[in-house]
XYZ file of C-alpha atoms in Angstrom:
647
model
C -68.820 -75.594 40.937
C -70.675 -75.061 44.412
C -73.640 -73.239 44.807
C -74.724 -72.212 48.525
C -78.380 -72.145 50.247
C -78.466 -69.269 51.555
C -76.539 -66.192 51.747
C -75.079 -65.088 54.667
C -74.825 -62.271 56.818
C -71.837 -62.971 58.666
C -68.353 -62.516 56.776
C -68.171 -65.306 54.041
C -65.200 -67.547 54.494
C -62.880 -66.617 51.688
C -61.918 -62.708 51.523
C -62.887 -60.260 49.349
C -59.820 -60.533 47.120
C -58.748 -57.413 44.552
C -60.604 -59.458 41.919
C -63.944 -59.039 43.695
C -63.915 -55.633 44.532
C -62.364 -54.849 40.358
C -64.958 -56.903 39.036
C -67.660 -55.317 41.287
C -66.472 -51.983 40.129
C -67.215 -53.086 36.621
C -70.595 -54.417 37.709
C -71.852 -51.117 39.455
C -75.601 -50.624 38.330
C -76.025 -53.738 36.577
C -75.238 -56.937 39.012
C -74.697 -56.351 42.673
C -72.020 -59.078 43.642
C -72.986 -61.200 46.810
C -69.927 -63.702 47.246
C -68.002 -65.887 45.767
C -69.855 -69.458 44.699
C -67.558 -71.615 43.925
C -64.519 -72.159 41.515
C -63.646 -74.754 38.845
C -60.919 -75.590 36.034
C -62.333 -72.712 33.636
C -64.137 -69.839 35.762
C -65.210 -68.566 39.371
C -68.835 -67.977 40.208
C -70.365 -65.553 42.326
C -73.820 -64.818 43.406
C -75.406 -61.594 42.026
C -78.402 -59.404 41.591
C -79.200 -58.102 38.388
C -80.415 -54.800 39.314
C -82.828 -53.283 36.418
C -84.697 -57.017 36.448
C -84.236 -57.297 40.471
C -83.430 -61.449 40.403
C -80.906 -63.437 41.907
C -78.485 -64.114 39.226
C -75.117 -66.621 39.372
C -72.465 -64.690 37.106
C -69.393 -67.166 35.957
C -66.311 -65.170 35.636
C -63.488 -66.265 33.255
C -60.218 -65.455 35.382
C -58.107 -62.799 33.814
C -55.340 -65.019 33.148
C -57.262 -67.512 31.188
C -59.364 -64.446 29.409
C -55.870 -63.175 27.867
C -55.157 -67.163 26.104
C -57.348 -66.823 22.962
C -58.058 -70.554 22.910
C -59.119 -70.620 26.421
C -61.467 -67.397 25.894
C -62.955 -69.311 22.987
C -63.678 -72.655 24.602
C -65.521 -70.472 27.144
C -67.521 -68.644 25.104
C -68.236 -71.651 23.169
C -69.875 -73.156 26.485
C -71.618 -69.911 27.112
C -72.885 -69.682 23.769
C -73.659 -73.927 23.927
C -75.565 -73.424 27.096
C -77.870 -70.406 25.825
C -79.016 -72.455 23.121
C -81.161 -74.534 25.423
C -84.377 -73.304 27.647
C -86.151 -76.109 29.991
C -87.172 -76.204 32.980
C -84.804 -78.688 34.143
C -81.413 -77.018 32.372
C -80.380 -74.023 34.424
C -80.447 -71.522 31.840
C -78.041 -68.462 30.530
C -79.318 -65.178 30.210
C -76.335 -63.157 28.810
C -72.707 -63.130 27.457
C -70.748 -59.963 28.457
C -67.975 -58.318 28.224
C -67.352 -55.382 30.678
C -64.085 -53.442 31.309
C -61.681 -56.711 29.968
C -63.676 -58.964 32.156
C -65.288 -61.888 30.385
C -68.249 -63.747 32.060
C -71.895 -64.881 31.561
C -75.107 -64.428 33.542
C -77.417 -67.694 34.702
C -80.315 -68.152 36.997
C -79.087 -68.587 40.298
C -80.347 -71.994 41.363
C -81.440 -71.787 45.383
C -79.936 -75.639 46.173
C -77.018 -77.804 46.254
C -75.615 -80.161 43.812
C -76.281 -84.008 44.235
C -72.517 -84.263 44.874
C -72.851 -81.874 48.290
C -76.338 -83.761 49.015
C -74.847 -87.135 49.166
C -71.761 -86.121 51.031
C -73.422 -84.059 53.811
C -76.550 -86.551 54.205
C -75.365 -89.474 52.836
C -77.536 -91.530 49.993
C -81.190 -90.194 48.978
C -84.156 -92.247 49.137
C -85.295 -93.822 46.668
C -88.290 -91.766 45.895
C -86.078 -88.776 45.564
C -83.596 -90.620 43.013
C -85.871 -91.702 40.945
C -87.304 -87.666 40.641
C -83.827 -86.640 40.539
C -83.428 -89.041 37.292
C -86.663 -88.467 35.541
C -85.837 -84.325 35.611
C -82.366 -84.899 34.534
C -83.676 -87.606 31.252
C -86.175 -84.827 30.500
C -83.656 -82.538 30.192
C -81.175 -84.544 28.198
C -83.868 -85.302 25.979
C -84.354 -82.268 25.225
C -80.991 -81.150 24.495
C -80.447 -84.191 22.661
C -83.400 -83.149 20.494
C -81.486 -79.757 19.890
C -78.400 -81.657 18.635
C -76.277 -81.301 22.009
C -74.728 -84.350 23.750
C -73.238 -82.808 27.395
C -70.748 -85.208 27.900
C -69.895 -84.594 31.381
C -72.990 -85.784 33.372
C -72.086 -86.118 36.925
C -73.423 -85.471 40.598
C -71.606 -82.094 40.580
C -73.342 -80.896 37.326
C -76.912 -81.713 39.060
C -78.255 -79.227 41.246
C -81.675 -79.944 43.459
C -83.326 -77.253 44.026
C -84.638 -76.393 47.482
C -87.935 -76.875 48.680
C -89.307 -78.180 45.404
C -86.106 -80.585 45.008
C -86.533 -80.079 41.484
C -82.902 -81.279 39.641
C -81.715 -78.909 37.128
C -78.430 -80.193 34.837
C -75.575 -77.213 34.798
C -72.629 -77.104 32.280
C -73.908 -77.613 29.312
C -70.696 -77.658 26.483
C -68.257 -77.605 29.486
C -64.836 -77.135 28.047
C -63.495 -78.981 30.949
C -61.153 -82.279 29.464
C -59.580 -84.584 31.644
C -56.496 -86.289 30.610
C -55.914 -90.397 30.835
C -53.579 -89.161 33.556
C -55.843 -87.193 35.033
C -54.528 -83.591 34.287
C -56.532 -81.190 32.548
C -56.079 -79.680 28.809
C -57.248 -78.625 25.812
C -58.236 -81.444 23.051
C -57.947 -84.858 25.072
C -60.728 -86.548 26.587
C -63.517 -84.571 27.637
C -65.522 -85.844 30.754
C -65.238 -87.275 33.872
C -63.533 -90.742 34.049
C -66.357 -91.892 36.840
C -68.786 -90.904 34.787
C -67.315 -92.251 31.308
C -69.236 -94.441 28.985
C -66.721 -96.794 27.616
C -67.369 -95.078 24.069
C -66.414 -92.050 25.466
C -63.305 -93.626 27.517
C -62.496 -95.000 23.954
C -62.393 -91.844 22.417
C -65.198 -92.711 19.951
C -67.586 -90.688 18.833
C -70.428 -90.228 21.373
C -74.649 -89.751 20.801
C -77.001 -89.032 23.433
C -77.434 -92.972 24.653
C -73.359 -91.436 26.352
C -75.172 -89.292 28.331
C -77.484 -91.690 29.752
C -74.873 -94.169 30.631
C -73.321 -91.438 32.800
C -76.978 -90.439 34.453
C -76.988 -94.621 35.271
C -74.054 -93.810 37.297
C -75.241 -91.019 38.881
C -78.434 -92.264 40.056
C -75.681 -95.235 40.748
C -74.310 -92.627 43.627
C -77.607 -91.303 44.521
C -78.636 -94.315 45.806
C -75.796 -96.057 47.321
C -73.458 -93.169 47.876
C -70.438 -95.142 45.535
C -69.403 -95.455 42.294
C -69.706 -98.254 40.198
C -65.648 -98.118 38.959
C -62.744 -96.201 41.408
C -59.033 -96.059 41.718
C -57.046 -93.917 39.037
C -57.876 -92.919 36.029
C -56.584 -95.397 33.886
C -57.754 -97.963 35.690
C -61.023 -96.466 35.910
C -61.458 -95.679 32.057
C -60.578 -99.554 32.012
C -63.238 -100.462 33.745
C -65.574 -98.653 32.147
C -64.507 -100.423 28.645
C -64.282 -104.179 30.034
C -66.185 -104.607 33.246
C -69.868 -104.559 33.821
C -70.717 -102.514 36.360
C -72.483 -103.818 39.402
C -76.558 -104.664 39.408
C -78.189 -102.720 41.777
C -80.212 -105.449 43.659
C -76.674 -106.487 44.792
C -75.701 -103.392 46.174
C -78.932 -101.553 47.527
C -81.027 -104.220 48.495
C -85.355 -103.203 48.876
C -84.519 -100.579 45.427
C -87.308 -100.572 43.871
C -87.511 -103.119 41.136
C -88.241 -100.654 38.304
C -85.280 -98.263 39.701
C -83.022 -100.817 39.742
C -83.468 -101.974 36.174
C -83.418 -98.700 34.819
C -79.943 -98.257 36.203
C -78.669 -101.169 35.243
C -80.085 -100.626 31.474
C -78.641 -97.120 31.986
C -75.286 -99.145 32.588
C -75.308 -101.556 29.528
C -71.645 -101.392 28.288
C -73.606 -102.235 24.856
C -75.170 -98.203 23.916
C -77.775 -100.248 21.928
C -78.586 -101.742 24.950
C -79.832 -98.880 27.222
C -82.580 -96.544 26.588
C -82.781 -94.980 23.278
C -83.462 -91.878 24.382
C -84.048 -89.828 27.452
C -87.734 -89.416 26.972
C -87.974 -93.039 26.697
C -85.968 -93.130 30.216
C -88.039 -90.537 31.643
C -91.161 -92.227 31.064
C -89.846 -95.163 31.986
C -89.728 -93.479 36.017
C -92.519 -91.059 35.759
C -95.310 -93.870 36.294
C -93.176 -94.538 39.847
C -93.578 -91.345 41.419
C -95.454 -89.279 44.054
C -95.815 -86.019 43.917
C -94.479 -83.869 46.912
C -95.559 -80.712 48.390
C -92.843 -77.595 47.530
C -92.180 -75.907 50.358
C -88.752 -74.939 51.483
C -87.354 -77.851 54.318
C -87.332 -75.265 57.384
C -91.222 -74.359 56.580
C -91.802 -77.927 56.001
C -90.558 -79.320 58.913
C -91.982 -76.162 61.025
C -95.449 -76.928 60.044
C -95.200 -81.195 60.448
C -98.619 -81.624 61.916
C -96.948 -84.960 63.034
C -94.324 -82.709 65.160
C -97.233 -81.021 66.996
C -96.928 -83.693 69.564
C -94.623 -82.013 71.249
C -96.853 -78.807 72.182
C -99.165 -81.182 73.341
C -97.918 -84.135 74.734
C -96.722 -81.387 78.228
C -100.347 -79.622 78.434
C -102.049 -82.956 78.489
C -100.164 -85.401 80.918
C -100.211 -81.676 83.090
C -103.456 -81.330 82.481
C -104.546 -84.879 83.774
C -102.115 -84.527 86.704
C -103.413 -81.233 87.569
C -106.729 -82.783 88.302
C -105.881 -85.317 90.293
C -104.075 -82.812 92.707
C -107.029 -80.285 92.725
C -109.527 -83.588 93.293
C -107.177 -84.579 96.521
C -106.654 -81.133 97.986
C -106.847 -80.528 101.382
C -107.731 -77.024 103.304
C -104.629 -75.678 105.182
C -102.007 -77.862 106.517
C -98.275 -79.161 105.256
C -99.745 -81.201 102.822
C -101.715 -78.414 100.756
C -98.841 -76.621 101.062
C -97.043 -78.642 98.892
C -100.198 -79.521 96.807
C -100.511 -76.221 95.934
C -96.586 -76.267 95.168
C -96.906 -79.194 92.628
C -100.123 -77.040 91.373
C -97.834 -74.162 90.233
C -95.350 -76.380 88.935
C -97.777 -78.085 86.830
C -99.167 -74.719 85.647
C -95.986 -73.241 84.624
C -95.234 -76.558 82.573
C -98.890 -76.575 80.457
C -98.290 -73.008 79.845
C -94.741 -72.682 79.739
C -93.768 -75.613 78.078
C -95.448 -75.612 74.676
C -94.337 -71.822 74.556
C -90.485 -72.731 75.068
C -90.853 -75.689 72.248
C -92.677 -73.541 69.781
C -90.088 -70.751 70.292
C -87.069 -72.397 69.745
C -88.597 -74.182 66.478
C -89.771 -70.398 64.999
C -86.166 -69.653 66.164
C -84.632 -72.249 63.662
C -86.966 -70.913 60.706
C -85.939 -67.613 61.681
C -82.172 -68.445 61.292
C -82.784 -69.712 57.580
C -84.158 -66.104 57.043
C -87.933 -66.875 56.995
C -90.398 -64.463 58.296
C -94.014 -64.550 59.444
C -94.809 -63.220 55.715
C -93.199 -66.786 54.534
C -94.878 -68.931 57.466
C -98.296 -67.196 56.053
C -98.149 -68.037 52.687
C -96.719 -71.833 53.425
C -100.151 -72.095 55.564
C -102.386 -70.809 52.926
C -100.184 -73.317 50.273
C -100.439 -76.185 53.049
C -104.409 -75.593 53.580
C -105.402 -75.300 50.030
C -103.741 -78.806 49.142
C -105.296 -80.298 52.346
C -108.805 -78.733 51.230
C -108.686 -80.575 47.793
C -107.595 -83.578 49.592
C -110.584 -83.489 52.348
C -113.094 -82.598 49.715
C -111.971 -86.020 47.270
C -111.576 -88.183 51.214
C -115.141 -86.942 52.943
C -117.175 -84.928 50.144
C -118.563 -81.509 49.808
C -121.263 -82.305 52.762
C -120.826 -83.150 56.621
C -120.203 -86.439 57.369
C -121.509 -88.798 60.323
C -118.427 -88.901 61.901
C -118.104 -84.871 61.668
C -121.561 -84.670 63.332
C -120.566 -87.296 65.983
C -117.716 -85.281 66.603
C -119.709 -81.955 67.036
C -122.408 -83.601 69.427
C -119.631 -85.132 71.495
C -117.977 -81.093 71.627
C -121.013 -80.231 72.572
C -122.018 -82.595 75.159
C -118.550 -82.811 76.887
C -118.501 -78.697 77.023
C -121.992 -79.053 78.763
C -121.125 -81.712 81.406
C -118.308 -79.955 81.910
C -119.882 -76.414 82.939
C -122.680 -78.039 84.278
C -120.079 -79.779 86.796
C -118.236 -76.286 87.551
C -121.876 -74.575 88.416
C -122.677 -77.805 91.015
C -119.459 -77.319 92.508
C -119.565 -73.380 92.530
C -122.970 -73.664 93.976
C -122.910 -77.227 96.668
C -125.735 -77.812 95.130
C -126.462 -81.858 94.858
C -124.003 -82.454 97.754
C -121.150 -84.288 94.885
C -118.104 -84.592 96.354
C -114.638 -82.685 94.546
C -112.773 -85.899 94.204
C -116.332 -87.089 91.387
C -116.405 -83.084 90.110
C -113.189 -82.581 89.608
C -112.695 -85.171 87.081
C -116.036 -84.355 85.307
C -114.945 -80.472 85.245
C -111.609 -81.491 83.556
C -112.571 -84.878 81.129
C -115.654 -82.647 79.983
C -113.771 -80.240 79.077
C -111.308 -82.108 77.278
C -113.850 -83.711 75.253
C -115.936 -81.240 74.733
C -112.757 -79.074 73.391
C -111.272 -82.270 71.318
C -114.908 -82.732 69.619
C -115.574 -78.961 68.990
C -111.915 -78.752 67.432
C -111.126 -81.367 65.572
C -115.214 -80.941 63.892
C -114.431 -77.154 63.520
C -111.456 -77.719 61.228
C -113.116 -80.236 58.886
C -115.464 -77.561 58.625
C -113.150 -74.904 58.082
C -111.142 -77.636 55.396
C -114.540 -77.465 53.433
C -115.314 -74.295 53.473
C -112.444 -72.259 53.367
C -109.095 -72.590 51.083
C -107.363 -69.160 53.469
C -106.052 -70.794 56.879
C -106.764 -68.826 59.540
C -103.539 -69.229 60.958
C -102.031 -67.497 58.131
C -104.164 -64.524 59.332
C -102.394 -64.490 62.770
C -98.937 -64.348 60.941
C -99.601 -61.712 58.875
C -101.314 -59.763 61.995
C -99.142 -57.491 64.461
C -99.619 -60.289 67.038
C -98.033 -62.587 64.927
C -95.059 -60.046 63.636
C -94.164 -59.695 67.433
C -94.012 -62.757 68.288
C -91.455 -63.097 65.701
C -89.356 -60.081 66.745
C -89.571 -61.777 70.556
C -88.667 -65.046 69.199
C -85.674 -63.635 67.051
C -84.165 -61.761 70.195
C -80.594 -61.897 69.780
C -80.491 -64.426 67.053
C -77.344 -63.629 65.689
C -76.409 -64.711 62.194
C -79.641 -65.125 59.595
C -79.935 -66.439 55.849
C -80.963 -64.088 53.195
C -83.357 -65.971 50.742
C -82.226 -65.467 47.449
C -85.942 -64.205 46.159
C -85.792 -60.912 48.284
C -85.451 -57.604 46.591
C -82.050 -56.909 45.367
C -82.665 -53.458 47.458
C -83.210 -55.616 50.557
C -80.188 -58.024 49.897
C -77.593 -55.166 49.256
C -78.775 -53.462 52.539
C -78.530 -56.532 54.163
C -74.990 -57.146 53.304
C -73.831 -53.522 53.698
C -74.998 -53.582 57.514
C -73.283 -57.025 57.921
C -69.958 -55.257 56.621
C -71.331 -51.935 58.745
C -70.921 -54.459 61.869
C -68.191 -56.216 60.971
C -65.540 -53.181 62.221
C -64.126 -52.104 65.566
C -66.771 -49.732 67.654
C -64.099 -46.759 66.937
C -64.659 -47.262 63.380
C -68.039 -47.461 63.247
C -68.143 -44.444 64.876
C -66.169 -42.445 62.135
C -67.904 -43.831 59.601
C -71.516 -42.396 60.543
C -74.775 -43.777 61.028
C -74.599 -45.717 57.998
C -77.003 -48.124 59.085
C -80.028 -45.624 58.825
C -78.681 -44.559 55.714
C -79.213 -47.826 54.326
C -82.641 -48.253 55.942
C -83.992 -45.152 54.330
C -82.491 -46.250 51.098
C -84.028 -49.482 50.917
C -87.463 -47.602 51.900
C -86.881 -46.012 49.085
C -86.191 -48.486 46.835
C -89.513 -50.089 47.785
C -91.387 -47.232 47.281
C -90.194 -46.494 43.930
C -91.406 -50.524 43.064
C -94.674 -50.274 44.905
C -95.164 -46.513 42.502
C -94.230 -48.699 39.126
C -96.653 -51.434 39.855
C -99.002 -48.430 40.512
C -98.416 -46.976 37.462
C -98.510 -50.209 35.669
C -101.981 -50.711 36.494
C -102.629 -47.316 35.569
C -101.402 -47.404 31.907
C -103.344 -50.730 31.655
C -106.385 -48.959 33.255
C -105.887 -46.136 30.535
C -105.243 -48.817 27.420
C -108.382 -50.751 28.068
C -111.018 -47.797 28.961
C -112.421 -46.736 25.433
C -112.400 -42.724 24.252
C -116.044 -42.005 23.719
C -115.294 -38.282 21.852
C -112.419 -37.150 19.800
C -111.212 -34.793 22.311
C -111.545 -37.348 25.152
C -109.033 -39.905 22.753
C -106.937 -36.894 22.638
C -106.520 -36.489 26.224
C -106.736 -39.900 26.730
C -103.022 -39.874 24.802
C -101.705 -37.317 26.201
C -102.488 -38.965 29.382
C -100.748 -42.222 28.309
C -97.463 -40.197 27.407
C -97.310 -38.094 31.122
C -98.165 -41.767 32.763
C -94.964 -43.949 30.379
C -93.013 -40.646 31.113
C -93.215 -41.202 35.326
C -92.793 -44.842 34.857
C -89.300 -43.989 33.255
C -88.917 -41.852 35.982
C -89.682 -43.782 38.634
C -87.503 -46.333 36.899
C -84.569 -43.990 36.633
C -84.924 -42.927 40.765
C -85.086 -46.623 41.638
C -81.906 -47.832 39.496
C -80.203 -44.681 41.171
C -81.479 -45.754 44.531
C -80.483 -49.052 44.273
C -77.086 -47.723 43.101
C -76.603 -45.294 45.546
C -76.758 -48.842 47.894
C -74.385 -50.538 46.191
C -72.129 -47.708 46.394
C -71.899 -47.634 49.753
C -71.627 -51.266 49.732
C -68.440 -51.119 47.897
C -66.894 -48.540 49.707
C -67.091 -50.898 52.700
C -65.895 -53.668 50.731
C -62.519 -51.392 49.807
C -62.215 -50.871 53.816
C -62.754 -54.309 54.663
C -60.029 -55.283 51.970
C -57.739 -52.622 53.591
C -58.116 -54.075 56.628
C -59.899 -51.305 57.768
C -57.409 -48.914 57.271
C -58.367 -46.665 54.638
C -60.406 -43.245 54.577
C -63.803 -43.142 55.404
C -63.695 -39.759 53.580
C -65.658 -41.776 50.534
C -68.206 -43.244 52.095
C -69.044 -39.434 54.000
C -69.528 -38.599 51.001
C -71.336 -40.828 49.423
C -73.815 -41.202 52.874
C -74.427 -37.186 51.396
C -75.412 -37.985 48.283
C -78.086 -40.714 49.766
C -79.356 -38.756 51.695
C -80.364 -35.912 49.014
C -81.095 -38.675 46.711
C -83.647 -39.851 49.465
C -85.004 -36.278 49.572
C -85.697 -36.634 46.011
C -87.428 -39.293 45.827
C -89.461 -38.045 48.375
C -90.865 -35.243 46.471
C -91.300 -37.384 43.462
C -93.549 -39.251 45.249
C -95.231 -36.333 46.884
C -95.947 -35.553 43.366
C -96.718 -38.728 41.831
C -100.396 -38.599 42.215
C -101.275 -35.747 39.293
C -101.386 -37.795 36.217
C -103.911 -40.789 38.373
C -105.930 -37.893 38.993
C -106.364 -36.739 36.042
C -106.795 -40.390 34.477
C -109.698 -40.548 37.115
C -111.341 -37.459 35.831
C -111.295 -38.498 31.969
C -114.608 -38.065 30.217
């Protein structure tokens, strides 16, 4: 099973096949299909938004083939039904079994991430820190199914996701009906598991507890950390080596692993079950002491905002900066050589200013691509500032410091010498020559700026848990430098935590884009059609959360007089009666979307050759349906009114 990043907005890779576009049709109004995840021995999963709920969902599809073998359609409703038996934070969980028009699938939370298998093979072996967090979430998990009477049997680096940003692991496949013969094909009743990942009482065919399942995390954290496996070669001879060989210590093969790592692998590893931990709390606690914890922000914010990265915006303005005064000290009136001075001048003028511009644009550029906004960059400054204000307060204390005052009086002073210089040279007055004010002018200033800067944000990290520099992304200024920096950007990542309004839109435009200028042309301005839809769709959430507050307003104010209680109710009823509403126009918004959507999915899968008399059609009934919302929400205000006037 794979599970993308991102979404994106280009054409995915594999086609939209008949059994997309079917199963989609069976899916209109309740899960908006994205594309195709991944497939495995028993199912296909795609990405999805559950539309009433608005969350990114993964749906795993049981292919019609296999749905039509009743033994197969049990085993996978056996897994569906094993896996929504257990809720922790570290299992991905199940929200629903369905059944919908012959199609037979189940609904989980879509996990933003990849699986440790993907991790390890596109950047090689994690560090230690980050296997040792991987373990302890996975033992806390098995421990907890454990506790619930389920043994998973078929731990392995594809069946751990990490999530992204917080690089939490989360275990998938829970009661897998996956078996893998000795020979290595795949049935129903032989050996269930994954010969790698084997304990040798499971290779045996013996009965297995939960001290199995923490053999085969040993081996994953095994491959974590070295990017092997312990045992390789075929099957049989790796189920042999799991019964008779002892698998490798880890100071032998990842030299400077942590001593506490290492020998909770290799107890993980004891061919012996009593041997290893007894259970996974015992593991998990065993790791837990090791640990730092790690700021969760997504890798593109993270790495946008590296204070440590900075360097490069000012490494050019400085070494310009100190050039730049040396020329302007040596400058000569008229003459070849000012010429040239003033040349070099320019040049280094264009590099303080132009430099640190270029670098910070093509960094926003790469956040941009990942489908971040200024909205994101905002609230990872605000997350980012309120850590480092906790962390200032514990390192310097609520009150100024000596070395924050020194810093101040040195601002100060520098930004005085420095002016003071600029007026004697303005002026003549004192007779100094430029080659002694220049200097001054420019090492005054620096100071003086360093000092005043560096004091002024330990003062702000006191005072203040809001970053101001979350203020300038959530400003226009900040929005348009955005839009300038995303100038033909070409191909962006959806986050999977937008609105499923905003997602569908998205991917309808994408398809929009994807056909020849002649057919775009026949089609109509779909594009604004799906802009004023998604409006739309916003407006109708931003009027529920309205009326939300509204109802709760109304349920906590107390009737003072019989009459008022009265009205009060009546009230209550014309306010749950526009919710539903509301509701209703939203769900058929957000339909209305995914209509369209599909239609363009049926041309795409008709290679563009089929009517476009649908989707006319259709781009009709949007636009009424817009029109109706509109006056809905011209009228939406009565019932607040009223609520405001109650006695």
């Amino acid at each position: 099973m794979v599970y993308k990043v991102s979404i994106s907005l280009c054409m995915p890779q594999r086609a939209f096949d008949d059994l997309f576009v079917s199963f989609q049709q069976a899916l209109v109004g309740r899960y908006s299909l994205e594309r195709e995840l991944g497939r495995g021995g028993m199912g296909i999963v795609y990405l999805a938004h559950e539309v009433r709920l608005d969350r990114p969902v993964a749906i795993k599809l049981l292919p019609p083939e296999f749905a039509a073998n009743a033994v197969l359609r049990e085993r996978f409703l056996h897994e569906a039904r094993t896996a929504a038996r257990l809720s922790h934070p570290y299992i991905v969980p199940t929200y629903s079994v369905d059944e919908i028009g012959g199609f037979v699938f189940y609904v989980m939370a879509f996990v933003d991430g990849e699986t440790l298998a993907e991790r390890v093979r596109a950047h090689g072996p994690l560090k230690p820190a980050d296997v040792m967090r991987m373990m302890r979430d996975v033992a806390w998990a098995l421990a907890y199914a454990h506790a619930q009477g389920v043994v998973h049997r078929d731990i392995k680096a594809a069946n751990v996701m990490l999530e992204r940003g917080g690089e939490r692991a989360m275990v998938l496949d829970f009661g897998i009906a996956r078996v893998t013969s000795v020979q290595g094909h795949t049935a129903v009743g032989e050996l269930v598991g994954t010969p790698e990942y084997m304990s040798p009482e499971q290779a045996c065919g013996e009965p297995v507890d939960g001290r199995s399942d923490l053999y085969s995390l040993g081996v994953v954290g095994y491959f974590a950390l070295t990017g092997t496996l312990p045992f390789t070669g075929s099957a049989q001879k790796v189920l042999a080596q799991q019964v008779t060989k002892p698998a490798p210590a880890m100071a032998s093969v990842s030299r400077g692993t942590p001593r506490a790592l290492a020998a909770a692998i290799d107890t993980c590893l004891a061919k012996d079950a009593a041997k290893r931990f007894a259970t996974g709390e015992a593991l998990a606690e065993a790791l837990d002491s090791s640990l730092e914890k790690r700021t969760e922000l997504p890798i593109p914010l993270r790495v946008f905002l590296d204070r440590r990265r900075m360097i490069q915006l000012i490494a050019p303005p400085a070494a310009g900066v100190a050039m730049l005064g040396s020329l302007l000290a040596t400058m000569e009136r008229g003459g070849v050589a000012s010429t040239t001075r003033i040349a070099a001048v320019a040049v280094l003028g264009a590099v303080i200013i132009v430099g640190p511009i270029a670098v910070f644009i093509r960094r926003l550029r790469q956040v941009l691509r990942h489908g971040f906004g200024p909205e994101d960059i905002a609230a990872a400054l605000d997350s980012l500032h309120e850590r480092r204000h906790e962390e200032f307060i514990y390192d310097h204390g609520p009150t100024p410091s000596t070395r924050e005052r020194v810093l101040r009086l040195m601002g100060i002073g520098g930004m005085t010498v420095g002016v003071a210089a600029l007026i004697v040279l303005a002026t003549g007055a004192g007779g100094l020559p430029k080659t002694v004010l220049f200097p001054v002018i420019f090492s005054g200033a620096y100071l003086g700026a360093a000092g005043l800067i560096v004091s002024g944000k330990w003062r702000r990290l006191r005072n203040s848990t809001e970053s101001r520099f979350a203020r300038f992304w959530r400003g226009r200024v900040g929005h348009a430098f955005a839009r300038l920096a995303g100038y033909k950007l070409g191909q962006r990542a959806i986050q999977a935590d937008r609105h499923t309004e905003l997602g569908i839109a998205m991917s309808a435009e994408a398809l929009y884009a994807g056909f020849s200028k002649p057919q775009r042309k026949a089609l109509g301005d779909v594009p604004a059609v799906l802009h004023s839809l998604e409006a739309h769709a916003r407006a109708m959430r931003a009027r529920i959360a309205h009326l939300d507050a509204s109802l709760q307003v109304a349920q906590l104010t107390p009737a003072r007089t019989l009459t008022a209680g009265e009205m009060q109710e009546r009230l209550m009823v014309d306010l749950r009666a526009a919710r539903a509403k509301a509701e209703q126009r939203l769900n058929d918004v957000v339909t209305s979307l995914e209509t369209l959507r599909l239609d363009l999915l049926r041309l795409h899968a008709d290679g563009g050759v089929g009517s476009a008399e649908s989707i006319t059609q259709n781009l009709t009934s949007a636009r009424a349906l817009g029109d109706d919302v509109d006056r809905l929400l011209a009228s939406g205000g009565e019932v607040e009114r009223l609520l405001a006037q109650q006695p």
